[in-house]
């Protein structure tokens, strides 16, 4: 990823200096071994193709086990949380990871289905949630439904189901370890959230 500099400015972030989480921005799901930390980092931006992508991840983990698994949901705007439960949460539970081995990275762009799956990880596994408060309320309407307005013929969508994944008065779901990423971190090519998960 490259940020276009203004007149007389030096580039702020280039692909060669981008942290791991900002690489391969055109891919919706990918993973990488971080050998020096005996970790596997999983970038999970979209639910599209999740079944095949998750099967590839778990095949790799069988062949090359790692002591630490990091699932990054910070740029996931949602999809089908049931698919997340089936293809990621349940297989990860079967790995038997204990506290300090599973990290889920969350933030203001963790939304809708990814918010639900982050809460699932928190409740159903030993995962440590790291990052900023999640960008969606855990109590609210989801699941878009489309319909046509009778007078105008316009096609519109509206949330159709009320879900209760947390208290009604909760404004967000807060991680176990809150770490905010600053503009200075971005300019320096640092990802303090991922750094914490790798070094915890």
CSV table of C-alpha atoms in Angstrom, one decimal:
chain,number,residue,atom,x,y,z
A,1,UNK,CA,0.0,0.0,0.0
A,2,UNK,CA,1.3,3.5,-0.8
A,3,UNK,CA,0.0,6.8,0.5
A,4,UNK,CA,0.4,9.5,-2.1
A,5,UNK,CA,2.5,12.3,-0.7
A,6,UNK,CA,1.6,15.9,-1.1
A,7,UNK,CA,3.8,18.5,-2.8
A,8,UNK,CA,7.2,18.4,-1.2
A,9,UNK,CA,6.4,15.6,1.2
A,10,UNK,CA,8.1,12.3,1.5
A,11,UNK,CA,6.0,9.1,1.1
A,12,UNK,CA,4.4,8.2,4.5
A,13,UNK,CA,4.0,4.5,3.9
A,14,UNK,CA,5.2,2.3,1.1
A,15,UNK,CA,4.7,-1.4,0.5
A,16,UNK,CA,8.2,-2.2,1.5
A,17,UNK,CA,7.8,-0.5,4.9
A,18,UNK,CA,4.2,-1.5,5.6
A,19,UNK,CA,3.6,-3.7,8.7
A,20,UNK,CA,2.5,-7.2,8.0
A,21,UNK,CA,-1.2,-6.3,8.6
A,22,UNK,CA,-1.0,-3.6,5.8
A,23,UNK,CA,0.5,-5.9,3.2
A,24,UNK,CA,-1.5,-7.8,0.5
A,25,UNK,CA,-4.3,-5.3,0.7
A,26,UNK,CA,-6.0,-6.7,-2.4
A,27,UNK,CA,-6.4,-10.1,-0.7
A,28,UNK,CA,-9.5,-10.7,1.5
A,29,UNK,CA,-8.1,-13.7,3.4
A,30,UNK,CA,-4.5,-14.8,3.7
A,31,UNK,CA,-2.0,-16.1,6.3
A,32,UNK,CA,1.7,-16.0,6.9
A,33,UNK,CA,4.1,-17.7,9.3
A,34,UNK,CA,6.1,-15.4,11.5
A,35,UNK,CA,8.9,-17.8,12.1
A,36,UNK,CA,10.8,-15.7,14.7
A,37,UNK,CA,7.7,-15.8,17.0
A,38,UNK,CA,6.6,-19.3,16.1
A,39,UNK,CA,3.3,-17.7,15.1
A,40,UNK,CA,0.8,-17.8,12.2
A,41,UNK,CA,-0.9,-14.4,11.4
A,42,UNK,CA,-4.3,-14.6,9.6
A,43,UNK,CA,-5.7,-11.6,7.8
A,44,UNK,CA,-9.5,-12.1,7.6
A,45,UNK,CA,-11.1,-9.1,5.8
A,46,UNK,CA,-14.0,-10.9,4.1
A,47,UNK,CA,-16.3,-13.9,4.4
A,48,UNK,CA,-16.2,-14.5,0.7
A,49,UNK,CA,-14.6,-17.9,0.0
A,50,UNK,CA,-14.2,-18.6,3.7
A,51,UNK,CA,-14.7,-22.3,3.5
A,52,UNK,CA,-11.9,-22.9,1.0
A,53,UNK,CA,-9.6,-20.3,2.6
A,54,UNK,CA,-10.1,-21.8,6.1
A,55,UNK,CA,-9.4,-25.3,4.9
A,56,UNK,CA,-6.2,-24.1,3.4
A,57,UNK,CA,-5.2,-22.5,6.7
A,58,UNK,CA,-5.9,-25.6,8.7
A,59,UNK,CA,-4.1,-27.9,6.2
A,60,UNK,CA,-1.1,-25.7,6.6
A,61,UNK,CA,-1.3,-25.7,10.4
A,62,UNK,CA,-1.4,-29.5,10.4
A,63,UNK,CA,1.8,-29.6,8.4
A,64,UNK,CA,3.5,-26.7,10.1
A,65,UNK,CA,2.0,-26.2,13.6
A,66,UNK,CA,2.7,-22.9,15.4
A,67,UNK,CA,2.7,-22.0,19.1
A,68,UNK,CA,0.7,-18.9,18.5
A,69,UNK,CA,-2.3,-18.0,16.2
A,70,UNK,CA,-3.3,-14.4,15.5
A,71,UNK,CA,-6.6,-13.7,13.7
A,72,UNK,CA,-7.0,-10.1,12.5
A,73,UNK,CA,-10.6,-8.9,12.2
A,74,UNK,CA,-9.7,-5.2,12.3
A,75,UNK,CA,-10.7,-4.6,8.6
A,76,UNK,CA,-13.6,-7.0,8.4
A,77,UNK,CA,-16.9,-5.3,7.7
A,78,UNK,CA,-19.0,-8.4,8.1
A,79,UNK,CA,-20.7,-11.2,6.2
A,80,UNK,CA,-22.1,-14.4,7.5
A,81,UNK,CA,-21.2,-15.0,11.2
A,82,UNK,CA,-22.5,-18.6,10.9
A,83,UNK,CA,-19.9,-19.3,8.3
A,84,UNK,CA,-17.3,-17.8,10.7
A,85,UNK,CA,-18.4,-20.1,13.4
A,86,UNK,CA,-18.4,-23.2,11.2
A,87,UNK,CA,-15.2,-22.6,9.3
A,88,UNK,CA,-13.0,-20.7,11.7
A,89,UNK,CA,-14.2,-20.8,15.3
A,90,UNK,CA,-15.0,-24.6,15.6
A,91,UNK,CA,-11.7,-25.7,13.9
A,92,UNK,CA,-9.7,-23.3,16.0
A,93,UNK,CA,-11.4,-24.7,19.2
A,94,UNK,CA,-10.3,-28.1,18.1
A,95,UNK,CA,-6.7,-27.0,18.0
A,96,UNK,CA,-6.8,-26.8,21.8
A,97,UNK,CA,-5.0,-23.5,22.1
A,98,UNK,CA,-4.6,-22.3,25.7
A,99,UNK,CA,-4.3,-18.8,27.1
A,100,UNK,CA,-1.5,-16.9,25.5
A,101,UNK,CA,-1.6,-18.9,22.2
A,102,UNK,CA,-4.7,-17.4,20.5
A,103,UNK,CA,-5.1,-13.7,19.8
A,104,UNK,CA,-8.0,-11.9,17.9
A,105,UNK,CA,-7.2,-8.4,16.8
A,106,UNK,CA,-10.2,-6.0,16.7
A,107,UNK,CA,-10.9,-2.4,16.1
A,108,UNK,CA,-13.3,0.3,14.9
A,109,UNK,CA,-13.8,-1.5,11.5
A,110,UNK,CA,-14.6,-4.8,13.1
A,111,UNK,CA,-18.3,-4.7,12.3
A,112,UNK,CA,-21.5,-6.8,12.0
A,113,UNK,CA,-20.7,-10.5,11.5
A,114,UNK,CA,-17.0,-10.0,12.4
A,115,UNK,CA,-18.1,-8.3,15.7
A,116,UNK,CA,-20.2,-11.4,16.4
A,117,UNK,CA,-17.3,-13.8,15.7
A,118,UNK,CA,-15.0,-11.7,17.8
A,119,UNK,CA,-17.4,-12.1,20.7
A,120,UNK,CA,-17.7,-15.8,19.9
A,121,UNK,CA,-13.9,-16.2,20.2
A,122,UNK,CA,-14.0,-14.3,23.5
A,123,UNK,CA,-16.7,-16.5,24.9
A,124,UNK,CA,-15.9,-19.9,23.4
A,125,UNK,CA,-12.1,-20.0,23.4
A,126,UNK,CA,-9.1,-18.8,25.3
A,127,UNK,CA,-8.6,-16.0,22.9
A,128,UNK,CA,-7.2,-12.7,24.0
A,129,UNK,CA,-8.9,-9.8,22.2
A,130,UNK,CA,-6.4,-7.0,21.4
A,131,UNK,CA,-6.9,-3.6,19.8
A,132,UNK,CA,-9.5,-0.9,19.9
A,133,UNK,CA,-13.2,-1.2,21.0
A,134,UNK,CA,-15.2,-2.9,18.3
A,135,UNK,CA,-17.0,-0.7,15.8
A,136,UNK,CA,-20.5,-2.0,16.3
A,137,UNK,CA,-22.8,-2.4,19.3
A,138,UNK,CA,-23.3,-6.0,20.5
A,139,UNK,CA,-27.0,-5.3,20.9
A,140,UNK,CA,-28.8,-4.2,17.8
A,141,UNK,CA,-30.3,-4.9,14.4
A,142,UNK,CA,-28.4,-6.8,11.6
A,143,UNK,CA,-29.2,-8.9,8.5
A,144,UNK,CA,-30.1,-6.6,5.7
A,145,UNK,CA,-33.3,-7.3,3.9
A,146,UNK,CA,-34.2,-5.8,0.5
A,147,UNK,CA,-37.7,-4.5,-0.5
A,148,UNK,CA,-39.3,-2.2,-3.0
A,149,UNK,CA,-41.1,0.9,-1.8
A,150,UNK,CA,-44.6,0.8,-3.2
A,151,UNK,CA,-45.0,4.5,-4.1
A,152,UNK,CA,-41.7,5.2,-5.7
A,153,UNK,CA,-40.5,1.7,-6.8
A,154,UNK,CA,-37.1,2.3,-5.2
A,155,UNK,CA,-35.2,-0.7,-3.9
A,156,UNK,CA,-34.0,-0.2,-0.3
A,157,UNK,CA,-32.6,-2.3,2.4
A,158,UNK,CA,-33.1,-2.3,6.2
A,159,UNK,CA,-31.8,-4.4,9.1
A,160,UNK,CA,-34.4,-7.1,9.8
A,161,UNK,CA,-33.2,-9.0,12.9
A,162,UNK,CA,-32.5,-7.9,16.5
A,163,UNK,CA,-29.4,-9.7,18.0
A,164,UNK,CA,-28.4,-9.6,21.6
A,165,UNK,CA,-24.7,-10.4,21.9
A,166,UNK,CA,-24.2,-8.1,24.8
A,167,UNK,CA,-26.0,-5.7,27.2
A,168,UNK,CA,-28.5,-3.4,25.7
A,169,UNK,CA,-26.8,-0.3,27.0
A,170,UNK,CA,-23.3,-1.3,25.7
A,171,UNK,CA,-21.9,1.1,23.1
A,172,UNK,CA,-19.3,-1.4,22.0
A,173,UNK,CA,-17.4,-4.5,22.9
A,174,UNK,CA,-14.1,-3.8,24.5
A,175,UNK,CA,-11.0,-5.9,24.0
A,176,UNK,CA,-9.1,-7.6,26.8
A,177,UNK,CA,-6.0,-5.5,25.9
A,178,UNK,CA,-6.9,-2.1,24.5
A,179,UNK,CA,-4.2,-0.6,22.3
A,180,UNK,CA,-5.0,2.4,20.1
A,181,UNK,CA,-3.0,2.9,16.9
A,182,UNK,CA,-2.0,6.5,16.3
A,183,UNK,CA,-1.3,8.4,13.1
A,184,UNK,CA,2.4,8.5,14.2
A,185,UNK,CA,2.4,4.7,14.3
A,186,UNK,CA,0.9,4.6,10.8
A,187,UNK,CA,3.5,7.0,9.4
A,188,UNK,CA,6.3,5.0,11.0
A,189,UNK,CA,5.0,1.8,9.5
A,190,UNK,CA,4.2,0.3,13.0
A,191,UNK,CA,1.3,-1.8,14.1
A,192,UNK,CA,1.4,-1.8,17.9
A,193,UNK,CA,-1.6,-4.1,18.2
A,194,UNK,CA,0.1,-6.9,16.2
A,195,UNK,CA,3.4,-6.2,17.9
A,196,UNK,CA,1.7,-6.7,21.3
A,197,UNK,CA,0.1,-10.0,20.1
A,198,UNK,CA,3.4,-11.3,18.7
A,199,UNK,CA,5.3,-10.3,21.9
A,200,UNK,CA,2.8,-11.1,24.6
